[in-house]
């Protein structure tokens, strides 16, 4: 199960935070800060998988968990990719395949790139409803329901959630207008 989907920029500002498990806001904020610190400090040659920080990791002395719960139901893994100026991060249980999660991130980014025609960080800020629509086509309640790129893009377009950019792209300069996939290439694999 996927417990959370997070997107940060290189400065640590969250661009998307979607939690599929109930957490207090204070715990969410601490978790977001800890995860960004862990991911941002890793060299680009490191693998894209990390154990979950102790904030959410299951404690051995916990007596509040019901007897019927299994250890695989608890969040335990961080999977991430770094594209251009954005980190795409998934928090999941040990039952999810880390390589499948990397593929899920790739499909998510490619869907955004197709819908926005060279997606950039500003698209995520100003068109957050499309960002959530893409995520909603792919993940429902923490369960991956669709990974087909064409089906995801078609589903979002059918929902009418696409906000086309106007002809004026003023104020966009440098790397922002180049897009995540097109201008920068892939950094983490």
Tab-separated table of C-alpha atoms in Angstrom, residues 7 78 110:
chain	number	residue	atom	x	y	z
A	7	UNK	CA	6.545	16.322	-4.346
A	78	UNK	CA	10.768	5.665	0.844
A	110	UNK	CA	5.332	11.460	-18.043
